[in-house]
CSV table of C-alpha atoms and ligand atoms in Angstrom, one decimal:
chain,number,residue,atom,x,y,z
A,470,UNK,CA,-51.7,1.0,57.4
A,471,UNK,CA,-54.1,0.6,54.7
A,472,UNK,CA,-57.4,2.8,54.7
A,473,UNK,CA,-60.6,1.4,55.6
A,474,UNK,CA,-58.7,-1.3,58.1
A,475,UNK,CA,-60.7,-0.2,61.0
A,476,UNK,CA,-63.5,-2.5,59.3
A,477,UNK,CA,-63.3,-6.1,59.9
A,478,UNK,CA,-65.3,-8.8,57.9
A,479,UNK,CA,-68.0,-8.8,60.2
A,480,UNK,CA,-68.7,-5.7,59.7
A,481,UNK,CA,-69.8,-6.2,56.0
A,482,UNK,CA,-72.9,-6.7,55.0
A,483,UNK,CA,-71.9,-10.5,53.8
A,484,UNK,CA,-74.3,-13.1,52.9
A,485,UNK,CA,-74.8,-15.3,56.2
A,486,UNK,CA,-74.0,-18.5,55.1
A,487,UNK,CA,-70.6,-17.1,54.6
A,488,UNK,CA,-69.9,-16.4,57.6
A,489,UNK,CA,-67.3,-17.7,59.6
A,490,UNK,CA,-66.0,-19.7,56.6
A,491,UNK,CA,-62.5,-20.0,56.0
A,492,UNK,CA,-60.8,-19.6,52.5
A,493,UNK,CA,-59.1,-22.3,50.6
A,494,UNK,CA,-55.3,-21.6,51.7
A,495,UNK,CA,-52.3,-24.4,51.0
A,496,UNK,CA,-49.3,-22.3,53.0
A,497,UNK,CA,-47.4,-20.2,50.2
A,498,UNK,CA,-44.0,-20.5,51.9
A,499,UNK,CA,-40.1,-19.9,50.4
A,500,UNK,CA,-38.5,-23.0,51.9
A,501,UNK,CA,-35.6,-25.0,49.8
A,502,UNK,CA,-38.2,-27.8,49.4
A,503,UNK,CA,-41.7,-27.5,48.1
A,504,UNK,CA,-43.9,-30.6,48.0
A,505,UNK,CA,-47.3,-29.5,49.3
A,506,UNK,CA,-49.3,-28.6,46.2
A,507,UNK,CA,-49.1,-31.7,43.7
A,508,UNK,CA,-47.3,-29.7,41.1
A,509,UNK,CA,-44.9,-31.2,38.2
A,510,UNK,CA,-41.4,-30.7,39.9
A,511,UNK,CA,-40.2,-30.8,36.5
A,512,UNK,CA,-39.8,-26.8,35.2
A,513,UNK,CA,-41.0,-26.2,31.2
A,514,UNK,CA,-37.8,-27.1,28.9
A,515,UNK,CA,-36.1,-24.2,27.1
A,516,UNK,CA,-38.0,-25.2,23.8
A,517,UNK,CA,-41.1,-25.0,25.4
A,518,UNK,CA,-40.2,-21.9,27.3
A,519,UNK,CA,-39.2,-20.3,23.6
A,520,UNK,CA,-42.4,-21.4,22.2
A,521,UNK,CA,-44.9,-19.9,24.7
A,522,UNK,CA,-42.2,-17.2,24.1
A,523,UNK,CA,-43.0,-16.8,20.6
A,524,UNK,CA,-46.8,-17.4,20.4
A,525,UNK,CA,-47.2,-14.7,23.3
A,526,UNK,CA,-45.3,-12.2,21.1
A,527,UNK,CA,-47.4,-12.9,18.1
A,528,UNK,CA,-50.6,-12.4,20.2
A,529,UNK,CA,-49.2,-9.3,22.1
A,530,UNK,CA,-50.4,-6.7,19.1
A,531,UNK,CA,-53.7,-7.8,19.4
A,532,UNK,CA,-54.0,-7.5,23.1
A,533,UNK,CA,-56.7,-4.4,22.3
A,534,UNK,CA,-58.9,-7.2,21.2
A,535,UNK,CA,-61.2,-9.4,23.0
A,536,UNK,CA,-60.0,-13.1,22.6
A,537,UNK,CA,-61.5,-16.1,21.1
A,538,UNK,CA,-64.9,-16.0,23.3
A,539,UNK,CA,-65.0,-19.9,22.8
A,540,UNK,CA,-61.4,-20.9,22.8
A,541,UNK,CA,-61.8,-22.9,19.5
A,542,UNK,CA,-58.4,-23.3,18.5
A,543,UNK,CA,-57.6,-24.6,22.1
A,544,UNK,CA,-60.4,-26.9,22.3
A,545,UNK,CA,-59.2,-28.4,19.4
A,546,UNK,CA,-55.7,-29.2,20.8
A,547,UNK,CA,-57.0,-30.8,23.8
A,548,UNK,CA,-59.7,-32.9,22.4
A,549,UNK,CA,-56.9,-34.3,20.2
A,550,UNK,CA,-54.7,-34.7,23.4
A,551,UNK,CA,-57.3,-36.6,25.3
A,552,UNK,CA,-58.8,-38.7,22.4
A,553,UNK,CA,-55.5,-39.6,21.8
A,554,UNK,CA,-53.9,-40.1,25.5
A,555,UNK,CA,-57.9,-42.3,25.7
A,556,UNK,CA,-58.4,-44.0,22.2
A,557,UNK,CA,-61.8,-42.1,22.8
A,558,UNK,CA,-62.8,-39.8,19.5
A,559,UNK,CA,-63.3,-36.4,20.9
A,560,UNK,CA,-64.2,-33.2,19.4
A,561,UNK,CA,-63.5,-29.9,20.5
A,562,UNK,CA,-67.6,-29.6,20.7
A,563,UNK,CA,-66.9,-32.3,23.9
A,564,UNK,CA,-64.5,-29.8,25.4
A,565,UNK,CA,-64.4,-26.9,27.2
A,566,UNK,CA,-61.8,-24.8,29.0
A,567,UNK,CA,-61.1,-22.3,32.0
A,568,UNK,CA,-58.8,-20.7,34.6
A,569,UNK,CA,-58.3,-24.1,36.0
A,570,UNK,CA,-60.1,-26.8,36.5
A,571,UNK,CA,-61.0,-25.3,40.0
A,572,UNK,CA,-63.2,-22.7,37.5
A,573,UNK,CA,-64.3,-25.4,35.2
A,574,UNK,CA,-65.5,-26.7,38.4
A,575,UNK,CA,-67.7,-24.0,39.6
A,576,UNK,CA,-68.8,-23.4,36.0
A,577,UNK,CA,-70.7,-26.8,36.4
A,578,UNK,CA,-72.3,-26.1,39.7
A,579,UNK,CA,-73.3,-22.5,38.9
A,580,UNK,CA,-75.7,-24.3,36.3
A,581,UNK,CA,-76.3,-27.6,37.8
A,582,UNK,CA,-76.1,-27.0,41.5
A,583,UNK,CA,-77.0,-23.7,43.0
A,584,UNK,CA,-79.8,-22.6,45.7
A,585,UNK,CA,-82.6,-25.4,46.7
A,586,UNK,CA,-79.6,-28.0,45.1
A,587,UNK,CA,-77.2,-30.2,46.6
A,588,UNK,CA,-73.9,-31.9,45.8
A,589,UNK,CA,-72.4,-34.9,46.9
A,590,UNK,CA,-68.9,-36.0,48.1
A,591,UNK,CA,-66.9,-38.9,49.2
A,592,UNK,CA,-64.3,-37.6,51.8
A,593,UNK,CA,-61.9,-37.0,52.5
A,594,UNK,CA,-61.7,-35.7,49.1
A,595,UNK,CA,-59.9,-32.2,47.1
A,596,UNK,CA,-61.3,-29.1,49.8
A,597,UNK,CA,-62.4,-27.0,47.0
A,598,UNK,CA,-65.3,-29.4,45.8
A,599,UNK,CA,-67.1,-28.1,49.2
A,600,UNK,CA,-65.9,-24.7,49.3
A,601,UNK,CA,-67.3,-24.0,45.5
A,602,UNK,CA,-70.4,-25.9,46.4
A,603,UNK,CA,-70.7,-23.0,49.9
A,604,UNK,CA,-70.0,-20.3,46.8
A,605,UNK,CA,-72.2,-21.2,44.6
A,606,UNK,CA,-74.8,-22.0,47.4
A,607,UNK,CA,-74.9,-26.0,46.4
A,608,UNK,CA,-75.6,-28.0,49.4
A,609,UNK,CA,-72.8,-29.9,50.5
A,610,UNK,CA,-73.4,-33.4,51.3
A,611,UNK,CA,-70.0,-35.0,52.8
A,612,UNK,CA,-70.5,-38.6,52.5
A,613,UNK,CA,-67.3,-41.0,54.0
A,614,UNK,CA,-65.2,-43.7,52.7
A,615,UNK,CA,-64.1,-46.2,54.1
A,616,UNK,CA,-61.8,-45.9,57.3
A,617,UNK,CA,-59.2,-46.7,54.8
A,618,UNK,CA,-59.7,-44.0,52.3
A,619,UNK,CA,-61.2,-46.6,50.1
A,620,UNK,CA,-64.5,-46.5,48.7
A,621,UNK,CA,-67.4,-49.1,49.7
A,622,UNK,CA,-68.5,-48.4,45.9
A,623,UNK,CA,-72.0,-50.5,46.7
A,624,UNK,CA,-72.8,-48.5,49.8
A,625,UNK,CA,-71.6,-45.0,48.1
A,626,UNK,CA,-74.4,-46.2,45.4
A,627,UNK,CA,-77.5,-46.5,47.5
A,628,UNK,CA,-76.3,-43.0,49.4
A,629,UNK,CA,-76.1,-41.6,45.9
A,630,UNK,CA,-79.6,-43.6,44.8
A,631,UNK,CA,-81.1,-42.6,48.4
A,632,UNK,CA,-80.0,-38.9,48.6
A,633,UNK,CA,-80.5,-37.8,45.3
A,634,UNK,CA,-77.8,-35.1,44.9
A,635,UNK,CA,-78.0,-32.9,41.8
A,636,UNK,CA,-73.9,-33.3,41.3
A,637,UNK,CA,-71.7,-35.8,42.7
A,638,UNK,CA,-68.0,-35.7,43.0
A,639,UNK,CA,-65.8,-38.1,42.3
A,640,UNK,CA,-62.1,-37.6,42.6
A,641,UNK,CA,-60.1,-40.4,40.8
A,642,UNK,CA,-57.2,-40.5,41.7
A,643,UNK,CA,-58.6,-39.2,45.2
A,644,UNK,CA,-56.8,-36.0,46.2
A,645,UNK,CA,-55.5,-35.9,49.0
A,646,UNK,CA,-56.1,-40.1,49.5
A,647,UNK,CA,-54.0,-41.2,46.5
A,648,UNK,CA,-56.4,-44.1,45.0
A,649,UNK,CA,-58.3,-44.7,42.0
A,650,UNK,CA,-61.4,-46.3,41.0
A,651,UNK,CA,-61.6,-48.7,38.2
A,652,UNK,CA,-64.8,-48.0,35.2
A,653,UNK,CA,-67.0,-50.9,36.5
A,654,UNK,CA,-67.0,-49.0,39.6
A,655,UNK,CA,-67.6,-45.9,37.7
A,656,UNK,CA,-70.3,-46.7,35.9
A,657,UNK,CA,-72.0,-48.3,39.3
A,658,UNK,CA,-71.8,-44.8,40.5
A,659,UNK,CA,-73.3,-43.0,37.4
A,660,UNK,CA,-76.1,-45.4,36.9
A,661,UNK,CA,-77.1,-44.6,40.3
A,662,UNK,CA,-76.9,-41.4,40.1
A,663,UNK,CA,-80.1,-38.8,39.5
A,664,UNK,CA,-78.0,-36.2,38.2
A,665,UNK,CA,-74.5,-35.1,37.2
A,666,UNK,CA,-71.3,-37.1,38.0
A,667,UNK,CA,-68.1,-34.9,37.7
A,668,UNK,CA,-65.3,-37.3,37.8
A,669,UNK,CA,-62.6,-35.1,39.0
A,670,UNK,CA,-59.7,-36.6,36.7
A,671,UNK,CA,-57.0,-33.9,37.9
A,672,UNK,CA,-54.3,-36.6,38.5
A,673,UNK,CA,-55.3,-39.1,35.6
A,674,UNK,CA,-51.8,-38.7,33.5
A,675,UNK,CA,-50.1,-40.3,37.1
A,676,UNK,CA,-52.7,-43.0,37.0
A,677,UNK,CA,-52.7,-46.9,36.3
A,678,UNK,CA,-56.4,-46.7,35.2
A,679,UNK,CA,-58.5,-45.9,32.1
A,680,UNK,CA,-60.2,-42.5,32.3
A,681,UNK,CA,-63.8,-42.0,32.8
A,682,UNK,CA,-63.8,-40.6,29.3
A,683,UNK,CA,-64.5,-44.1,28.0
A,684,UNK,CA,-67.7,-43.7,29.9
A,685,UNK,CA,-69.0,-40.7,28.3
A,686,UNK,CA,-70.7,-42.6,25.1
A,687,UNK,CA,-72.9,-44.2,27.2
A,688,UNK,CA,-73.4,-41.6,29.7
A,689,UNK,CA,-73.5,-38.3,27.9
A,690,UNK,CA,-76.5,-37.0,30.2
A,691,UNK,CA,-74.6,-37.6,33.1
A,692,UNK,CA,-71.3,-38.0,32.9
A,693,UNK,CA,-68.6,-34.9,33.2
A,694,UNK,CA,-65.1,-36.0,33.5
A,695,UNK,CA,-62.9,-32.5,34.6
A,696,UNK,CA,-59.0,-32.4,33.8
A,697,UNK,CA,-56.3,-29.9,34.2
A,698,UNK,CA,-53.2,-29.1,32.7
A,699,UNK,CA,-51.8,-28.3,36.3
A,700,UNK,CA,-50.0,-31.2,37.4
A,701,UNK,CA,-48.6,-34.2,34.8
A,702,UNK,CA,-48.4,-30.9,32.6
A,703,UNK,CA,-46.7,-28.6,34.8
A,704,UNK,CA,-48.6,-25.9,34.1
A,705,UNK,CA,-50.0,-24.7,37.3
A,706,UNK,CA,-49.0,-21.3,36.6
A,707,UNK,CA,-50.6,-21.0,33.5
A,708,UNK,CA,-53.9,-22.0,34.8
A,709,UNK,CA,-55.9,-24.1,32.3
A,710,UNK,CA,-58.6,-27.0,33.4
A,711,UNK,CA,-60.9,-28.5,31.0
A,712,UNK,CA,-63.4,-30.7,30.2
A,713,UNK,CA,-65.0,-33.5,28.2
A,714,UNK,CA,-68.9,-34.2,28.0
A,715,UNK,CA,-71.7,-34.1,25.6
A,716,UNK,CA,-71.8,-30.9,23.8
A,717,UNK,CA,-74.9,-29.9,25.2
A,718,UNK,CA,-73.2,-30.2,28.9
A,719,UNK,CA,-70.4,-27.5,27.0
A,720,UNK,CA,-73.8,-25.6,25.7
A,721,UNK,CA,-75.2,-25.6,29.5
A,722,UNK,CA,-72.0,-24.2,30.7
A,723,UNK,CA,-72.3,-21.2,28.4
A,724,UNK,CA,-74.7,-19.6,30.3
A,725,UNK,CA,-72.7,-19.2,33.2
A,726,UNK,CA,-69.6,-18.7,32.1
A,727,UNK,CA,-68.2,-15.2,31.8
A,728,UNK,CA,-67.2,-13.9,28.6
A,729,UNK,CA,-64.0,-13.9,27.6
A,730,UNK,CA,-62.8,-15.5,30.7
A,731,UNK,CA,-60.0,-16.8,29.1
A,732,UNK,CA,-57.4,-14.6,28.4
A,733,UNK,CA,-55.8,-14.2,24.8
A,734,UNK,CA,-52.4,-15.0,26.7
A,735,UNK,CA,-53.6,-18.1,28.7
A,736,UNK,CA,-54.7,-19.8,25.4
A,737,UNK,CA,-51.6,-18.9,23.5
A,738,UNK,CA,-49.2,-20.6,26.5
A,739,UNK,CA,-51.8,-23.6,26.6
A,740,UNK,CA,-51.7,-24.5,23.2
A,741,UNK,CA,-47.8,-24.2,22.9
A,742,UNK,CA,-47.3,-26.4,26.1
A,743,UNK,CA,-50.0,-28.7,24.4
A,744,UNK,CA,-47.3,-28.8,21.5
A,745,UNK,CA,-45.0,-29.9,24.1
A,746,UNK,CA,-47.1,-32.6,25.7
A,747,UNK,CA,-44.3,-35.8,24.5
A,748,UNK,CA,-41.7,-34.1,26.0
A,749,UNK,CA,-43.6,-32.9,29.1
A,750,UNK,CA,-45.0,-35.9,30.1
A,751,UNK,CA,-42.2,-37.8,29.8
A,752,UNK,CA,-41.9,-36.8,34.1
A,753,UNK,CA,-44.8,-39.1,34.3
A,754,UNK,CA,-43.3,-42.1,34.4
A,755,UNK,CA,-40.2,-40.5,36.5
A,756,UNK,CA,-42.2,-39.3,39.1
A,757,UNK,CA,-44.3,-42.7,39.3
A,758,UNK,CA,-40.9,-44.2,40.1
A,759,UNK,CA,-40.3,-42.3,42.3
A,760,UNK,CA,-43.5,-42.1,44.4
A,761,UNK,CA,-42.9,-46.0,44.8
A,762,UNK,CA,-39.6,-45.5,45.9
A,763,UNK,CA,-40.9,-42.8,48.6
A,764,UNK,CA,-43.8,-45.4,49.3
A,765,UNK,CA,-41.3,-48.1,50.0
A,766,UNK,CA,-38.8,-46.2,52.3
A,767,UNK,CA,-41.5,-44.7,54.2
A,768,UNK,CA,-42.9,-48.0,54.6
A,769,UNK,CA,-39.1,-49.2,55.9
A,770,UNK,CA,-39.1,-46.1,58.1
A,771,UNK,CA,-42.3,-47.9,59.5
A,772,UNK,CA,-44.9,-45.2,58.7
A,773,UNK,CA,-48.3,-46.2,57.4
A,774,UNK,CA,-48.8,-45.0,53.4
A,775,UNK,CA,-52.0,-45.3,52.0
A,776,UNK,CA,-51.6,-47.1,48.4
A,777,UNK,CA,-51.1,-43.8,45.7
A,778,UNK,CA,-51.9,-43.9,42.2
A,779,UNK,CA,-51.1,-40.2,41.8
A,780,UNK,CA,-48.5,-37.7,42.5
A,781,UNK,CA,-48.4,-37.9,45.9
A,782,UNK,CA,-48.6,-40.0,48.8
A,783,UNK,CA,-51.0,-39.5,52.2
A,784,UNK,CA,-48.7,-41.2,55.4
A,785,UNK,CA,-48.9,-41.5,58.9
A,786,UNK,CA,-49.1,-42.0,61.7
A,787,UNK,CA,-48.3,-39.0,63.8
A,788,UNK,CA,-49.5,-37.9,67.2
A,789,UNK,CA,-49.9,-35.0,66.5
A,790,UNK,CA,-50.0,-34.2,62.3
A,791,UNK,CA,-49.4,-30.6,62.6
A,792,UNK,CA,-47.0,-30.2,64.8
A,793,UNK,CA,-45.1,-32.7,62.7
A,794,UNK,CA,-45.8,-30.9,59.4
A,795,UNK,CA,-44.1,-28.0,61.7
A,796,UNK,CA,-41.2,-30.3,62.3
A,797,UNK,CA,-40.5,-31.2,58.3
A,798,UNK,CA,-40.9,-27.2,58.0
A,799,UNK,CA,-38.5,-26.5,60.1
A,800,UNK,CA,-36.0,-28.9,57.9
A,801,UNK,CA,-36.7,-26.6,54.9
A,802,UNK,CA,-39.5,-29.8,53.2
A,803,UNK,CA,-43.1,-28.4,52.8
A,804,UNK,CA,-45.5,-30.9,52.7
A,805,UNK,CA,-49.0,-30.5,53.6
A,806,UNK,CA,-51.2,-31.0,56.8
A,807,UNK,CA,-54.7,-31.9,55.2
A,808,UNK,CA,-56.4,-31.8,58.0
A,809,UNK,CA,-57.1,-35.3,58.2
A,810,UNK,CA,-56.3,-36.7,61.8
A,811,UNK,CA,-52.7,-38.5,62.0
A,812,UNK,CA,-51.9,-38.0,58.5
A,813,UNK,CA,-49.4,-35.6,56.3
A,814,UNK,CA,-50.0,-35.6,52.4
A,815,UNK,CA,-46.4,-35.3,50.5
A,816,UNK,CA,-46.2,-34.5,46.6
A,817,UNK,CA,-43.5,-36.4,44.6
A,818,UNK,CA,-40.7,-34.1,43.9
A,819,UNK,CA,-37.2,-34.6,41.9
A,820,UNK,CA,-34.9,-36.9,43.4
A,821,UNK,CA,-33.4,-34.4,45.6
A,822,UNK,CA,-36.1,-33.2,46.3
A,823,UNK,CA,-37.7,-36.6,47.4
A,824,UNK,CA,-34.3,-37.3,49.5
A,825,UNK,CA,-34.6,-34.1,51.9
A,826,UNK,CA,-38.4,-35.3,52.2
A,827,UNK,CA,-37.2,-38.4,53.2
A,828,UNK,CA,-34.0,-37.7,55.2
A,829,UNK,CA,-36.2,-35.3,57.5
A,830,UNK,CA,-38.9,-37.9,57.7
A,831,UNK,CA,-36.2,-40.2,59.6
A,832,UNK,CA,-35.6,-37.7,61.8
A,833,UNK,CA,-39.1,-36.0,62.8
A,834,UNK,CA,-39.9,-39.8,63.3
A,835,UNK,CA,-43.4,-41.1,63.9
B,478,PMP,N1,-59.1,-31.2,41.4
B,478,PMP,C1,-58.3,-31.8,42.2
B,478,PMP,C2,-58.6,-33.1,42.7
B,478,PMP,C3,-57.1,-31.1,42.6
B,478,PMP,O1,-56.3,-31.7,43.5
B,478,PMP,C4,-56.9,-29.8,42.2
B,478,PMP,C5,-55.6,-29.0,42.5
B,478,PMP,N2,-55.2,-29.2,43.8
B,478,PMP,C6,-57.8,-29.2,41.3
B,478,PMP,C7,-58.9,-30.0,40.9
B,478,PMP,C8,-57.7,-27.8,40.8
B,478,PMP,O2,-56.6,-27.6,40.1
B,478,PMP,P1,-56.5,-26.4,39.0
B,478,PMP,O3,-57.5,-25.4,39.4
B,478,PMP,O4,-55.1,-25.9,39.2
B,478,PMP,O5,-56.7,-27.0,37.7
């Protein structure tokens, strides 16, 4: 037994609004099929492996040395990959980087949320937006979409207008929903917004729709659109999210970021997947064929799927969602219960991969 395991959390000294909280946690489970975390399916190829390979060994002799405090060098790849995958000319003053975009995330409420600030989400929307808001002491105003997962973009608006968050969220494509929202709606949004408007872009490769980025020109006091290299990137291991906003948004940032938080190693791997980008986002299209093919058999198995423009697809209707979820489990297919009544949220895997999904769906039934 490990010392000191007589003391349980309640015993520490923790801040009260803590309390009783529960901690983000997607089920970490060695089953044959793995679709509950919206990663690429798709592994890095062997020249990308050899790369990250090779610019890890150049970097590993000067691992005694602090790295690039502001990432430079990386910033620079990915405002070329975004003003190129946008049309919109960025610079890598407009970008900034971290552990994921789940850290780029908090970065931008530790200075623009905090104590005596709120934050404002439509939900259901990605679970961490809250639980960074609880961290960072932001206010968390939940604020529903429509029964469909949709969003009443007028009435989200006047909310916005009336309520006056500091930050609001919105997730385009909406994780764990699946849909997008087109500029015009966008810029609705911003324009009645107070404060800060992180569109949360983490799904944008998989998407039909222009990025928010073609927003920022005419919103740079607002406007924050948040990317990661997690998903159309496959890179969730490496763990890199970004940005793209004014410069003095990436000049705000500084002063809560910590130094060097990105290691010397993470910005190697980044840039040489960057260098890779063609070849690894050539899944994208792939794995939007075959969400719509798991969108239409689902829909001949006679489930309900909400409309996806993402990796992933939210489905129902079940009786009872978890024990369901249990059910797929048990058939070796994670998926993920998101908590949302009646509904399972499935990521698009390889075709293999998709078939188990969907030959266990006909069997745990509706
Ligand atoms: N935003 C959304 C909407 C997400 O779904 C996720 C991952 N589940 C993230 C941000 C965070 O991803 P990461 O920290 O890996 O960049």
């Amino acid at each position: 037994r490990p010392i000191g395991d007589r003391v349980e959390i309640g015993d520490l000294p923790l801040r009260d609004d803590l309390r009783g909280r529960t901690p983000y946690g997607a089920p970490q489970l060695d089953v044959p099929v793995r679709l509950n975390t919206n990663e690429n399916p798709y592994p890095p190829t062997p020249a990308l492996v050899e790369d990250v390979v090779r610019e890890v060994a150049a970097i590993a002799g000067e691992l005694h040395r602090y790295p690039d405090r502001d990432a430079v060098a990386l910033r620079e790849d990915l405002a070329a990959y975004l003003g190129s995958s946008t049309g919109v000319p960025l610079t890598s003053a407009n970008l900034w980087a971290a552990n994921g975009s789940n850290e780029v995330l908090q970065q931008i409420l530790q200075a623009f949320g905090g104590p005596g600030r709120s934050a404002l989400g439509f939900e259901p929307s990605y679970s961490m937006h809250p639980i960074i808001a609880a961290g960072t002491r932001t206010e968390w105003a939940p604020t529903p979409r429509r029964a469909d997962f949709s969003l009443d973009v007028a009435k989200a608006a006047s909310i916005v207008a009336e309520r006056a968050p500091d930050v609001v969220f919105v997730t385009s494509p909406n994780n764990p929903t699946g849909q997008s929202l087109p500029l015009p709606d966008l810029r609705v949004l911003i324009e009645a917004a107070p404060g800060v408007v992180v569109v949360d872009e983490a799904y944008a490769e998989f998407s039909s729709r222009p990025s928010a980025v073609a927003l920022l020109a005419d919103h740079p006091a607002k406007l924050i659109v948040s990317r990661t290299m997690s998903k159309a990137f496959a890179f969730a291991g490496g763990r890199l999210g970004y940005l793209a906003a004014a410069p003095a948004v990436v000049d705000a940032l500084q002063l809560v970021r910590l130094p060097y938080h990105l290691s010397a190693l993470t910005q190697a791997a980044a840039r040489a997947s960057l260098r890779h980008a063609a070849e690894t986002l050539g899944s994208v299209a792939k794995l939007a064929a075959e969400r719509d093919r798991v969108v239409d058999s689902l829909v001949g198995l006679g489930f309900s799927v909400v409309p996806s423009d993402a990796n992933f697809v939210l489905f129902g209707w079940f009786e009872d969602a978890h024990a369901t979820w249990r059910s797929y489990l048990e058939r070796g297919v994670l998926i993920r219960d998101v908590g949302i009544a009646g509904h399972l949220r499935v990521t698009v895997g390889t075709p293999e991969e998709n078939d188990a999904f969907l030959a266990a769906s006909k069997e745990v039934g509706r």
